[in-house]
mmCIF file of C-alpha atoms and ligand atoms in Angstrom:
data_model
loop_
_atom_site.group_PDB
_atom_site.id
_atom_site.type_symbol
_atom_site.label_atom_id
_atom_site.label_comp_id
_atom_site.label_asym_id
_atom_site.label_seq_id
_atom_site.Cartn_x
_atom_site.Cartn_y
_atom_site.Cartn_z
ATOM 1 C CA UNK A 1 62.201 -59.522 -8.813
ATOM 2 C CA UNK A 2 59.285 -57.707 -7.132
ATOM 3 C CA UNK A 3 60.301 -54.227 -5.962
ATOM 4 C CA UNK A 4 58.310 -52.550 -3.141
ATOM 5 C CA UNK A 5 56.122 -49.520 -3.872
ATOM 6 C CA UNK A 6 57.328 -46.390 -2.108
ATOM 7 C CA UNK A 7 55.095 -44.177 0.004
ATOM 8 C CA UNK A 8 53.122 -41.819 -2.228
ATOM 9 C CA UNK A 9 54.240 -38.422 -3.455
ATOM 10 C CA UNK A 10 51.551 -35.786 -3.834
ATOM 11 C CA UNK A 11 52.284 -35.765 -7.551
ATOM 12 C CA UNK A 12 54.368 -37.550 -10.118
ATOM 13 C CA UNK A 13 55.178 -35.492 -13.180
ATOM 14 C CA UNK A 14 56.029 -37.710 -16.136
ATOM 15 C CA UNK A 15 58.176 -35.741 -18.570
ATOM 16 C CA UNK A 16 60.712 -33.221 -17.260
ATOM 17 C CA UNK A 17 60.974 -30.660 -20.033
ATOM 18 C CA UNK A 18 59.289 -27.299 -20.626
ATOM 19 C CA UNK A 19 55.807 -28.321 -19.482
ATOM 20 C CA UNK A 20 56.769 -30.809 -16.757
ATOM 21 C CA UNK A 21 59.410 -28.670 -15.040
ATOM 22 C CA UNK A 22 57.142 -25.605 -15.127
ATOM 23 C CA UNK A 23 54.403 -27.613 -13.411
ATOM 24 C CA UNK A 24 56.859 -29.043 -10.889
ATOM 25 C CA UNK A 25 57.991 -25.522 -9.971
ATOM 26 C CA UNK A 26 54.462 -24.536 -8.948
ATOM 27 C CA UNK A 27 54.100 -27.693 -6.865
ATOM 28 C CA UNK A 28 57.536 -27.187 -5.293
ATOM 29 C CA UNK A 29 56.656 -23.657 -4.315
ATOM 30 C CA UNK A 30 53.476 -25.013 -2.765
ATOM 31 C CA UNK A 31 55.784 -27.235 -0.628
ATOM 32 C CA UNK A 32 54.342 -30.434 -2.067
ATOM 33 C CA UNK A 33 56.350 -33.638 -2.507
ATOM 34 C CA UNK A 34 56.689 -34.024 -6.251
ATOM 35 C CA UNK A 35 58.656 -36.506 -8.293
ATOM 36 C CA UNK A 36 59.714 -35.703 -11.866
ATOM 37 C CA UNK A 37 60.392 -38.740 -14.056
ATOM 38 C CA UNK A 38 62.165 -37.922 -17.291
ATOM 39 C CA UNK A 39 63.610 -39.931 -20.158
ATOM 40 C CA UNK A 40 65.688 -36.965 -21.379
ATOM 41 C CA UNK A 41 64.442 -36.674 -24.984
ATOM 42 C CA UNK A 42 62.687 -33.303 -25.451
ATOM 43 C CA UNK A 43 61.118 -32.732 -28.860
ATOM 44 C CA UNK A 44 63.532 -29.953 -29.875
ATOM 45 C CA UNK A 45 66.652 -31.991 -29.031
ATOM 46 C CA UNK A 46 67.550 -32.013 -32.743
ATOM 47 C CA UNK A 47 67.990 -28.227 -32.810
ATOM 48 C CA UNK A 48 71.231 -26.601 -31.665
ATOM 49 C CA UNK A 49 69.399 -23.545 -30.350
ATOM 50 C CA UNK A 50 65.943 -22.759 -29.013
ATOM 51 C CA UNK A 51 64.467 -19.486 -30.176
ATOM 52 C CA UNK A 52 61.809 -17.120 -28.894
ATOM 53 C CA UNK A 53 61.784 -18.225 -25.231
ATOM 54 C CA UNK A 54 61.417 -15.296 -22.830
ATOM 55 C CA UNK A 55 64.871 -13.855 -22.021
ATOM 56 C CA UNK A 56 66.544 -16.993 -23.408
ATOM 57 C CA UNK A 57 66.451 -16.609 -27.184
ATOM 58 C CA UNK A 58 69.169 -18.739 -28.786
ATOM 59 C CA UNK A 59 70.004 -20.894 -25.753
ATOM 60 C CA UNK A 60 70.556 -24.606 -26.549
ATOM 61 C CA UNK A 61 67.500 -26.696 -25.523
ATOM 62 C CA UNK A 62 69.372 -28.930 -23.066
ATOM 63 C CA UNK A 63 70.940 -25.850 -21.444
ATOM 64 C CA UNK A 64 67.455 -24.408 -20.845
ATOM 65 C CA UNK A 65 66.234 -27.657 -19.331
ATOM 66 C CA UNK A 66 69.355 -28.051 -17.173
ATOM 67 C CA UNK A 67 68.895 -24.497 -15.850
ATOM 68 C CA UNK A 68 65.267 -25.217 -14.954
ATOM 69 C CA UNK A 69 66.263 -28.426 -13.167
ATOM 70 C CA UNK A 70 68.978 -26.562 -11.283
ATOM 71 C CA UNK A 71 66.459 -24.008 -9.994
ATOM 72 C CA UNK A 72 64.131 -26.798 -8.915
ATOM 73 C CA UNK A 73 66.891 -28.525 -6.950
ATOM 74 C CA UNK A 74 66.699 -25.617 -4.482
ATOM 75 C CA UNK A 75 63.361 -27.039 -3.276
ATOM 76 C CA UNK A 76 63.739 -30.000 -0.900
ATOM 77 C CA UNK A 77 60.347 -31.490 -1.777
ATOM 78 C CA UNK A 78 61.375 -32.141 -5.397
ATOM 79 C CA UNK A 79 62.880 -35.427 -6.468
ATOM 80 C CA UNK A 80 64.200 -36.319 -9.919
ATOM 81 C CA UNK A 81 64.190 -39.785 -11.415
ATOM 82 C CA UNK A 82 66.046 -40.197 -14.701
ATOM 83 C CA UNK A 83 64.315 -43.022 -16.521
ATOM 84 C CA UNK A 84 61.258 -43.993 -18.495
ATOM 85 C CA UNK A 85 57.788 -44.616 -17.086
ATOM 86 C CA UNK A 86 56.539 -47.767 -18.797
ATOM 87 C CA UNK A 87 53.141 -48.130 -17.157
ATOM 88 C CA UNK A 88 50.746 -46.099 -15.021
ATOM 89 C CA UNK A 89 47.622 -47.304 -13.215
ATOM 90 C CA UNK A 90 44.942 -46.012 -10.916
ATOM 91 C CA UNK A 91 44.722 -48.200 -7.825
ATOM 92 C CA UNK A 92 42.046 -48.463 -5.183
ATOM 93 C CA UNK A 93 43.109 -47.091 -1.832
ATOM 94 C CA UNK A 94 40.918 -48.354 0.998
ATOM 95 C CA UNK A 95 43.052 -46.709 3.711
ATOM 96 C CA UNK A 96 41.115 -43.445 3.486
ATOM 97 C CA UNK A 97 44.050 -41.609 1.948
ATOM 98 C CA UNK A 98 42.192 -40.768 -1.223
ATOM 99 C CA UNK A 99 42.986 -42.099 -4.646
ATOM 100 C CA UNK A 100 46.378 -43.330 -5.678
ATOM 101 C CA UNK A 101 48.261 -43.944 -8.849
ATOM 102 C CA UNK A 102 51.250 -46.147 -9.446
ATOM 103 C CA UNK A 103 53.901 -45.582 -12.074
ATOM 104 C CA UNK A 104 56.221 -48.404 -13.156
ATOM 105 C CA UNK A 105 59.675 -47.434 -14.358
ATOM 106 C CA UNK A 106 61.967 -49.146 -16.826
ATOM 107 C CA UNK A 107 64.345 -50.176 -14.014
ATOM 108 C CA UNK A 108 61.570 -52.295 -12.469
ATOM 109 C CA UNK A 109 60.775 -49.910 -9.602
ATOM 110 C CA UNK A 110 57.333 -48.486 -8.859
ATOM 111 C CA UNK A 111 56.384 -45.028 -7.616
ATOM 112 C CA UNK A 112 53.065 -43.938 -6.154
ATOM 113 C CA UNK A 113 51.263 -40.600 -5.971
ATOM 114 C CA UNK A 114 47.905 -38.975 -5.319
ATOM 115 C CA UNK A 115 47.988 -37.195 -8.670
ATOM 116 C CA UNK A 116 49.692 -37.661 -12.021
ATOM 117 C CA UNK A 117 50.710 -35.079 -14.553
ATOM 118 C CA UNK A 118 51.500 -36.246 -18.076
ATOM 119 C CA UNK A 119 53.967 -33.868 -19.754
ATOM 120 C CA UNK A 120 55.314 -36.447 -22.172
ATOM 121 C CA UNK A 121 55.365 -34.332 -25.340
ATOM 122 C CA UNK A 122 54.777 -35.648 -28.830
ATOM 123 C CA UNK A 123 56.778 -37.384 -31.541
ATOM 124 C CA UNK A 124 57.022 -35.965 -35.039
ATOM 125 C CA UNK A 125 56.094 -38.461 -37.742
ATOM 126 C CA UNK A 126 58.515 -37.430 -40.496
ATOM 127 C CA UNK A 127 58.016 -38.317 -44.154
ATOM 128 C CA UNK A 128 60.318 -41.082 -45.339
ATOM 129 C CA UNK A 129 62.451 -39.167 -47.804
ATOM 130 C CA UNK A 130 66.131 -39.933 -48.219
ATOM 131 C CA UNK A 131 68.265 -37.413 -46.294
ATOM 132 C CA UNK A 132 65.370 -35.758 -44.442
ATOM 133 C CA UNK A 133 65.734 -37.228 -40.922
ATOM 134 C CA UNK A 134 69.441 -36.262 -40.447
ATOM 135 C CA UNK A 135 68.621 -32.639 -41.336
ATOM 136 C CA UNK A 136 65.628 -32.381 -38.981
ATOM 137 C CA UNK A 137 66.059 -29.383 -36.694
ATOM 138 C CA UNK A 138 68.930 -27.888 -38.717
ATOM 139 C CA UNK A 139 67.894 -27.360 -42.340
ATOM 140 C CA UNK A 140 64.567 -29.245 -42.338
ATOM 141 C CA UNK A 141 62.279 -27.318 -40.026
ATOM 142 C CA UNK A 142 58.684 -27.106 -38.906
ATOM 143 C CA UNK A 143 58.290 -23.663 -37.372
ATOM 144 C CA UNK A 144 59.386 -20.431 -39.087
ATOM 145 C CA UNK A 145 59.056 -18.464 -35.833
ATOM 146 C CA UNK A 146 61.541 -20.875 -34.183
ATOM 147 C CA UNK A 147 64.110 -21.172 -36.982
ATOM 148 C CA UNK A 148 63.036 -19.075 -39.982
ATOM 149 C CA UNK A 149 65.017 -15.955 -39.072
ATOM 150 C CA UNK A 150 68.333 -17.768 -39.530
ATOM 151 C CA UNK A 151 67.352 -18.498 -43.166
ATOM 152 C CA UNK A 152 65.916 -15.051 -43.916
ATOM 153 C CA UNK A 153 66.207 -14.098 -47.590
ATOM 154 C CA UNK A 154 67.437 -17.582 -48.598
ATOM 155 C CA UNK A 155 65.763 -20.148 -50.894
ATOM 156 C CA UNK A 156 63.088 -21.975 -48.924
ATOM 157 C CA UNK A 157 60.992 -25.030 -49.743
ATOM 158 C CA UNK A 158 57.722 -26.209 -48.225
ATOM 159 C CA UNK A 159 56.992 -29.912 -48.601
ATOM 160 C CA UNK A 160 53.332 -30.602 -49.312
ATOM 161 C CA UNK A 161 51.638 -32.550 -46.509
ATOM 162 C CA UNK A 162 47.956 -31.563 -46.832
ATOM 163 C CA UNK A 163 45.851 -28.762 -48.414
ATOM 164 C CA UNK A 164 47.013 -26.648 -45.430
ATOM 165 C CA UNK A 165 50.480 -26.640 -47.006
ATOM 166 C CA UNK A 166 49.309 -23.906 -49.396
ATOM 167 C CA UNK A 167 48.863 -21.559 -46.412
ATOM 168 C CA UNK A 168 52.117 -22.800 -44.896
ATOM 169 C CA UNK A 169 53.920 -21.821 -48.140
ATOM 170 C CA UNK A 170 52.247 -18.376 -48.189
ATOM 171 C CA UNK A 171 53.521 -17.824 -44.638
ATOM 172 C CA UNK A 172 57.043 -19.098 -45.308
ATOM 173 C CA UNK A 173 57.316 -16.715 -48.283
ATOM 174 C CA UNK A 174 57.503 -13.880 -45.756
ATOM 175 C CA UNK A 175 60.971 -15.184 -44.766
ATOM 176 C CA UNK A 176 62.424 -15.700 -48.254
ATOM 177 C CA UNK A 177 61.734 -16.817 -51.828
ATOM 178 C CA UNK A 178 59.579 -19.928 -51.424
ATOM 179 C CA UNK A 179 58.722 -22.994 -53.489
ATOM 180 C CA UNK A 180 55.858 -25.333 -52.637
ATOM 181 C CA UNK A 181 57.075 -28.865 -53.384
ATOM 182 C CA UNK A 182 53.942 -30.765 -54.334
ATOM 183 C CA UNK A 183 55.812 -34.085 -54.265
ATOM 184 C CA UNK A 184 53.365 -35.585 -56.758
ATOM 185 C CA UNK A 185 50.218 -34.168 -55.111
ATOM 186 C CA UNK A 186 47.767 -31.794 -56.790
ATOM 187 C CA UNK A 187 46.285 -28.462 -55.697
ATOM 188 C CA UNK A 188 43.216 -26.701 -57.083
ATOM 189 C CA UNK A 189 43.286 -23.747 -59.467
ATOM 190 C CA UNK A 190 42.309 -21.216 -56.798
ATOM 191 C CA UNK A 191 45.287 -22.281 -54.655
ATOM 192 C CA UNK A 192 47.639 -22.105 -57.640
ATOM 193 C CA UNK A 193 46.447 -18.580 -58.377
ATOM 194 C CA UNK A 194 46.850 -17.510 -54.735
ATOM 195 C CA UNK A 195 50.410 -18.830 -54.657
ATOM 196 C CA UNK A 196 51.201 -17.102 -57.949
ATOM 197 C CA UNK A 197 49.877 -13.787 -56.611
ATOM 198 C CA UNK A 198 52.176 -14.092 -53.590
ATOM 199 C CA UNK A 199 55.193 -15.044 -55.681
ATOM 200 C CA UNK A 200 55.391 -18.634 -54.388
ATOM 201 C CA UNK A 201 56.774 -21.052 -57.010
ATOM 202 C CA UNK A 202 55.156 -24.488 -57.346
ATOM 203 C CA UNK A 203 57.204 -27.606 -58.116
ATOM 204 C CA UNK A 204 54.954 -30.558 -59.036
ATOM 205 C CA UNK A 205 57.640 -33.305 -59.244
ATOM 206 C CA UNK A 206 58.128 -36.081 -56.688
ATOM 207 C CA UNK A 207 60.990 -35.415 -54.247
ATOM 208 C CA UNK A 208 63.402 -38.344 -54.200
ATOM 209 C CA UNK A 209 65.981 -37.054 -51.710
ATOM 210 C CA UNK A 210 67.724 -34.182 -49.964
ATOM 211 C CA UNK A 211 71.333 -33.307 -50.746
ATOM 212 C CA UNK A 212 74.193 -31.253 -49.334
ATOM 213 C CA UNK A 213 76.892 -31.629 -46.652
ATOM 214 C CA UNK A 214 75.059 -32.834 -43.521
ATOM 215 C CA UNK A 215 73.280 -31.345 -41.672
ATOM 216 C CA UNK A 216 73.029 -28.535 -44.231
ATOM 217 C CA UNK A 217 70.860 -28.532 -47.310
ATOM 218 C CA UNK A 218 72.031 -27.711 -50.827
ATOM 219 C CA UNK A 219 68.844 -28.756 -52.578
ATOM 220 C CA UNK A 220 66.182 -31.377 -53.184
ATOM 221 C CA UNK A 221 66.687 -34.022 -55.852
ATOM 222 C CA UNK A 222 63.540 -34.503 -57.905
ATOM 223 C CA UNK A 223 62.552 -37.907 -59.249
ATOM 224 C CA UNK A 224 63.163 -36.739 -62.774
ATOM 225 C CA UNK A 225 66.815 -36.097 -61.838
ATOM 226 C CA UNK A 226 66.883 -32.310 -61.494
ATOM 227 C CA UNK A 227 68.352 -30.671 -58.337
ATOM 228 C CA UNK A 228 66.285 -27.758 -57.031
ATOM 229 C CA UNK A 229 68.658 -25.581 -54.949
ATOM 230 C CA UNK A 230 67.295 -24.758 -51.464
ATOM 231 C CA UNK A 231 68.906 -23.710 -48.191
ATOM 232 C CA UNK A 232 66.046 -24.888 -45.952
ATOM 233 C CA UNK A 233 62.875 -26.922 -46.258
ATOM 234 C CA UNK A 234 59.824 -26.598 -44.019
ATOM 235 C CA UNK A 235 57.374 -29.389 -43.307
ATOM 236 C CA UNK A 236 54.329 -29.672 -41.076
ATOM 237 C CA UNK A 237 54.600 -33.236 -39.785
ATOM 238 C CA UNK A 238 51.792 -35.020 -38.020
ATOM 239 C CA UNK A 239 52.462 -35.801 -34.371
ATOM 240 C CA UNK A 240 51.588 -38.581 -31.972
ATOM 241 C CA UNK A 241 51.616 -38.618 -28.195
ATOM 242 C CA UNK A 242 55.022 -39.819 -27.081
ATOM 243 C CA UNK A 243 53.986 -42.390 -24.484
ATOM 244 C CA UNK A 244 51.396 -45.127 -24.193
ATOM 245 C CA UNK A 245 50.759 -44.259 -20.538
ATOM 246 C CA UNK A 246 47.656 -42.245 -21.297
ATOM 247 C CA UNK A 247 46.005 -45.236 -22.913
ATOM 248 C CA UNK A 248 46.955 -47.482 -19.980
ATOM 249 C CA UNK A 249 45.287 -44.994 -17.608
ATOM 250 C CA UNK A 250 42.191 -44.762 -19.790
ATOM 251 C CA UNK A 251 42.681 -41.065 -20.670
ATOM 252 C CA UNK A 252 40.706 -39.986 -23.700
ATOM 253 C CA UNK A 253 42.829 -39.179 -26.743
ATOM 254 C CA UNK A 254 41.407 -37.009 -29.515
ATOM 255 C CA UNK A 255 42.517 -36.624 -33.102
ATOM 256 C CA UNK A 256 43.375 -32.954 -33.618
ATOM 257 C CA UNK A 257 44.229 -31.258 -36.910
ATOM 258 C CA UNK A 258 47.919 -32.188 -36.650
ATOM 259 C CA UNK A 259 47.650 -35.509 -34.821
ATOM 260 C CA UNK A 260 46.701 -37.068 -31.518
ATOM 261 C CA UNK A 261 46.447 -35.163 -28.256
ATOM 262 C CA UNK A 262 45.022 -35.749 -24.803
ATOM 263 C CA UNK A 263 41.584 -34.379 -24.090
ATOM 264 C CA UNK A 264 41.807 -31.974 -21.135
ATOM 265 C CA UNK A 265 39.393 -29.561 -19.483
ATOM 266 C CA UNK A 266 40.126 -25.856 -18.998
ATOM 267 C CA UNK A 267 42.154 -26.704 -15.874
ATOM 268 C CA UNK A 268 44.237 -29.311 -17.697
ATOM 269 C CA UNK A 269 42.611 -32.382 -16.127
ATOM 270 C CA UNK A 270 42.273 -35.330 -18.487
ATOM 271 C CA UNK A 271 39.136 -37.455 -18.734
ATOM 272 C CA UNK A 272 40.489 -39.477 -15.765
ATOM 273 C CA UNK A 273 40.011 -37.632 -12.435
ATOM 274 C CA UNK A 274 43.362 -36.911 -10.796
ATOM 275 C CA UNK A 275 45.364 -37.208 -14.017
ATOM 276 C CA UNK A 276 46.489 -33.884 -15.484
ATOM 277 C CA UNK A 277 48.279 -33.187 -18.763
ATOM 278 C CA UNK A 278 50.247 -30.253 -20.161
ATOM 279 C CA UNK A 279 52.464 -29.193 -23.033
ATOM 280 C CA UNK A 280 52.523 -30.448 -26.608
ATOM 281 C CA UNK A 281 50.697 -33.644 -25.613
ATOM 282 C CA UNK A 282 47.715 -31.649 -24.373
ATOM 283 C CA UNK A 283 47.355 -28.671 -26.693
ATOM 284 C CA UNK A 284 47.389 -27.910 -30.404
ATOM 285 C CA UNK A 285 49.824 -24.999 -30.444
ATOM 286 C CA UNK A 286 53.336 -26.307 -30.027
ATOM 287 C CA UNK A 287 56.077 -24.060 -28.738
ATOM 288 C CA UNK A 288 58.352 -24.128 -25.689
ATOM 289 C CA UNK A 289 56.848 -20.962 -24.197
ATOM 290 C CA UNK A 290 53.299 -22.236 -24.619
ATOM 291 C CA UNK A 291 54.270 -25.633 -23.183
ATOM 292 C CA UNK A 292 55.823 -23.921 -20.183
ATOM 293 C CA UNK A 293 52.724 -21.758 -19.633
ATOM 294 C CA UNK A 294 50.545 -24.833 -19.947
ATOM 295 C CA UNK A 295 52.675 -26.567 -17.312
ATOM 296 C CA UNK A 296 52.232 -23.641 -14.916
ATOM 297 C CA UNK A 297 48.464 -23.841 -15.309
ATOM 298 C CA UNK A 298 48.428 -27.611 -14.814
ATOM 299 C CA UNK A 299 50.698 -27.408 -11.757
ATOM 300 C CA UNK A 300 48.502 -24.808 -10.084
ATOM 301 C CA UNK A 301 45.297 -26.672 -10.931
ATOM 302 C CA UNK A 302 46.734 -29.941 -9.667
ATOM 303 C CA UNK A 303 47.784 -28.295 -6.408
ATOM 304 C CA UNK A 304 44.321 -26.812 -5.908
ATOM 305 C CA UNK A 305 42.783 -30.228 -6.466
ATOM 306 C CA UNK A 306 44.978 -31.590 -3.659
ATOM 307 C CA UNK A 307 43.856 -28.809 -1.323
ATOM 308 C CA UNK A 308 40.199 -29.267 -2.159
ATOM 309 C CA UNK A 309 40.376 -33.052 -2.322
ATOM 310 C CA UNK A 310 38.874 -32.837 -5.787
ATOM 311 C CA UNK A 311 38.997 -36.078 -7.645
ATOM 312 C CA UNK A 312 39.779 -38.117 -4.479
HETATM 313 C C1 FAD B 401 63.236 -29.539 -34.357
HETATM 314 C C2 FAD B 401 62.409 -28.704 -33.411
HETATM 315 C C3 FAD B 401 62.846 -27.452 -33.023
HETATM 316 C C4 FAD B 401 62.074 -26.665 -32.184
HETATM 317 N N1 FAD B 401 62.517 -25.424 -31.861
HETATM 318 C C5 FAD B 401 61.793 -24.649 -31.043
HETATM 319 C C6 FAD B 401 62.233 -23.333 -30.728
HETATM 320 O O1 FAD B 401 63.281 -22.861 -31.209
HETATM 321 N N2 FAD B 401 61.448 -22.591 -29.915
HETATM 322 C C7 FAD B 401 60.269 -23.057 -29.385
HETATM 323 O O2 FAD B 401 59.621 -22.333 -28.643
HETATM 324 N N3 FAD B 401 59.841 -24.311 -29.662
HETATM 325 C C8 FAD B 401 60.568 -25.106 -30.474
HETATM 326 N N4 FAD B 401 60.126 -26.362 -30.773
HETATM 327 C C9 FAD B 401 58.896 -26.872 -30.131
HETATM 328 C C10 FAD B 401 59.255 -27.375 -28.711
HETATM 329 O O3 FAD B 401 60.290 -28.330 -28.810
HETATM 330 C C11 FAD B 401 58.058 -28.036 -28.032
HETATM 331 O O4 FAD B 401 56.908 -27.210 -28.142
HETATM 332 C C12 FAD B 401 58.371 -28.286 -26.551
HETATM 333 O O5 FAD B 401 59.538 -29.073 -26.436
HETATM 334 C C13 FAD B 401 57.207 -28.976 -25.857
HETATM 335 O O6 FAD B 401 57.519 -29.153 -24.516
HETATM 336 P P1 FAD B 401 56.897 -30.366 -23.677
HETATM 337 O O7 FAD B 401 57.440 -30.211 -22.295
HETATM 338 O O8 FAD B 401 55.442 -30.441 -23.887
HETATM 339 O O9 FAD B 401 57.473 -31.687 -24.361
HETATM 340 P P2 FAD B 401 59.008 -32.136 -24.661
HETATM 341 O O10 FAD B 401 59.908 -30.953 -24.635
HETATM 342 O O11 FAD B 401 58.940 -32.932 -25.887
HETATM 343 O O12 FAD B 401 59.365 -33.015 -23.402
HETATM 344 C C14 FAD B 401 58.736 -34.242 -23.108
HETATM 345 C C15 FAD B 401 59.632 -34.954 -22.120
HETATM 346 O O13 FAD B 401 58.932 -36.112 -21.636
HETATM 347 C C16 FAD B 401 59.833 -37.196 -21.629
HETATM 348 N N5 FAD B 401 59.050 -38.436 -21.695
HETATM 349 C C17 FAD B 401 58.207 -38.853 -22.673
HETATM 350 N N6 FAD B 401 57.673 -40.049 -22.356
HETATM 351 C C18 FAD B 401 58.200 -40.374 -21.140
HETATM 352 C C19 FAD B 401 58.051 -41.501 -20.290
HETATM 353 N N7 FAD B 401 57.242 -42.526 -20.601
HETATM 354 N N8 FAD B 401 58.750 -41.538 -19.136
HETATM 355 C C20 FAD B 401 59.571 -40.492 -18.789
HETATM 356 N N9 FAD B 401 59.749 -39.406 -19.568
HETATM 357 C C21 FAD B 401 59.071 -39.349 -20.724
HETATM 358 C C22 FAD B 401 60.722 -36.965 -22.850
HETATM 359 O O14 FAD B 401 61.924 -37.711 -22.761
HETATM 360 C C23 FAD B 401 60.932 -35.453 -22.763
HETATM 361 O O15 FAD B 401 62.033 -35.120 -21.957
HETATM 362 C C24 FAD B 401 60.856 -27.161 -31.661
HETATM 363 C C25 FAD B 401 60.414 -28.439 -32.035
HETATM 364 C C26 FAD B 401 61.163 -29.187 -32.915
HETATM 365 C C27 FAD B 401 60.670 -30.540 -33.345
#
C-alpha cells in the first residue's frame, strides 16, 4: 500500500541515543520542528551501567536515554517515532521550499524534512570465539575508562587484534596484572621487550573459548587445553556504521583506524549538503560524552544552516 508523505519537518534525526538526542535538544530549543526516529539499540545496551558521563556515572544506559527523551518531551516541536529508517533519499523540490529529504520507515510510512542528521552509531564486529559474545559488556570489554575500574587489581587479558594491541595491553596493565593473548599471532622483539619491562605477560597460544558462569569470566581456554584464569578480557573490535542509509544518500564513508565512519566537515556536515552526522558514526573517539558533545555541535550547525539557507 502506498502511504502519503507528510509535510516536512525542519530536521529528521535518525538515531535517538547520546548523539541524536543531544542534537534534537538544540533544535528543540531553537523552536524547530524535529522528528527523532530511533530503533532503540544503543551501542552500550550490553552494559548494565554507563560510566564517566557528566553527573551520571553508573546510571544504566537505557535510564540515561529515557531521561533525555523525557526532557525533550517538554518541547512541543519534538516528535518521536519508534522504528527503523530503512531508506533515505534527497528529492528535488520545485516548489521553492528548498531541498528536501525523504526517510522511509520499516512500517511503510515516509517522513520528509529539509535536513537530515545521521546519529546511527556503529556496530562492533566481535571476534568469533566461543563464549565471547554473551560476555560482551560485562566481562569482555573494550574501554578501560568505561569499565576498567570495576576490575581494578584483578587478572586482565587483552586479546590481540592488531599491532596496536601491544599498546592496548600496556594501558590495561595500569588497571591490574595483564596478559596479552596473542591468539596465534606474532609480535616483534622490541614489542616483547616493552611488554616485559612493563610487567605484561604474553600468552602465544590460540584462544579456543571463554569459560565461567555467564556473564562472568573465570578464564580463557587455550587450544592446547590449559585454562588461563582471568576476571576480564579487553578487546579492540573493529566497527562498522550501523545503517546503510548513508550509502543510499551518497554520503562519503572513510576507512578510519578502527573501521568505517562518515566523512564530515568541522561543522558535522557530510559530503552531501544538508545531511549532517554525529556520534560514533562520525568520529573516531567513541564515548557517550563525546557522542553527546558531537550531537550538540551538529544540532547547532544544522540549525544555523536552516537560518542561512545553506545547502538549500
Ligand atoms: C559494551 C559497551 C559499553 C560501553 N560503555 C560505555 C560507558 O560506560 N561510558 C561511555 O561513555 N561510553 C560507553 N560506551 C560507548 C558508547 O556506547 C558510545 O560511544 C555511544 O553509545 C555512542 O552514541 P551514539 O549516539 O553515537 O550511538 P548509539 O548510542 O549507538 O545510538 C545509535 C542509535 O541509532 C539507532 N539507529 C541505528 N540505525 C537506525 C535506523 N536505521 N533507524 C532508526 N534508528 C537507528 C540505534 O538503534 C541507536 O539507538 C560503551 C560501548 C560499548 C560497546
